[in-house]
Amino acid sequence: LDPSTGNVAYDVMTADGPWEQSYRSLHAQTRWYHAFCYKACALRAVDLSRMTDEDEKLAFLVNVYNLMIVFAFARFGVPRSNAARYSFFDDVKVNIGGHAYSFNDIEQGLIRGNRRPP
């Protein structure tokens, strides 16, 4: 993450090397991975409309987004091209409160409130 622009260096994350190996090792740790899958199902019961404190809701969504990105990289692998990256952020969904949100939905709609990216 570049703090001055808020942009994520996805090209670094997709390179063969420590990132890819780290994500593969997460998936390989079957016990941890299955426990996480089970616990992630609890997101289905979260009612975002009951979160009245906007800062709390934003913190929750940013944390879910970041955690689920790592989980999805471990599950599906790190996208290798721009086309695969666009597909990944549109096609991989997270069930929050019974609604299936793509990573783009979470980032652009819920976190940024459909505002333009920086």
PDB file of N, CA and C in Angstrom, residues 10 27 37 80 83 85:
ATOM      1  N   TYR A  10      -0.556  -4.116  -6.582  1.00  0.00           N
ATOM      2  CA  TYR A  10      -0.957  -5.472  -6.922  1.00  0.00           C
ATOM      3  C   TYR A  10       0.096  -6.183  -7.761  1.00  0.00           C
ATOM      4  N   HIS A  27      -3.318 -22.097   2.522  1.00  0.00           N
ATOM      5  CA  HIS A  27      -4.264 -23.104   2.059  1.00  0.00           C
ATOM      6  C   HIS A  27      -3.788 -24.506   2.428  1.00  0.00           C
ATOM      7  N   CYS A  37     -12.738 -21.194   7.352  1.00  0.00           N
ATOM      8  CA  CYS A  37     -13.928 -21.305   6.484  1.00  0.00           C
ATOM      9  C   CYS A  37     -15.192 -21.392   7.326  1.00  0.00           C
ATOM     10  N   ARG A  80      -2.918 -13.406 -11.931  1.00  0.00           N
ATOM     11  CA  ARG A  80      -1.634 -13.206 -12.613  1.00  0.00           C
ATOM     12  C   ARG A  80      -1.636 -12.118 -13.679  1.00  0.00           C
ATOM     13  N   ALA A  83      -6.495  -8.771 -16.490  1.00  0.00           N
ATOM     14  CA  ALA A  83      -7.821  -9.342 -16.749  1.00  0.00           C
ATOM     15  C   ALA A  83      -8.247 -10.278 -15.618  1.00  0.00           C
ATOM     16  N   ARG A  85      -7.196 -10.159 -12.565  1.00  0.00           N
ATOM     17  CA  ARG A  85      -7.390  -9.329 -11.371  1.00  0.00           C
ATOM     18  C   ARG A  85      -8.774  -8.682 -11.395  1.00  0.00           C
TER      19      ARG A  85
END
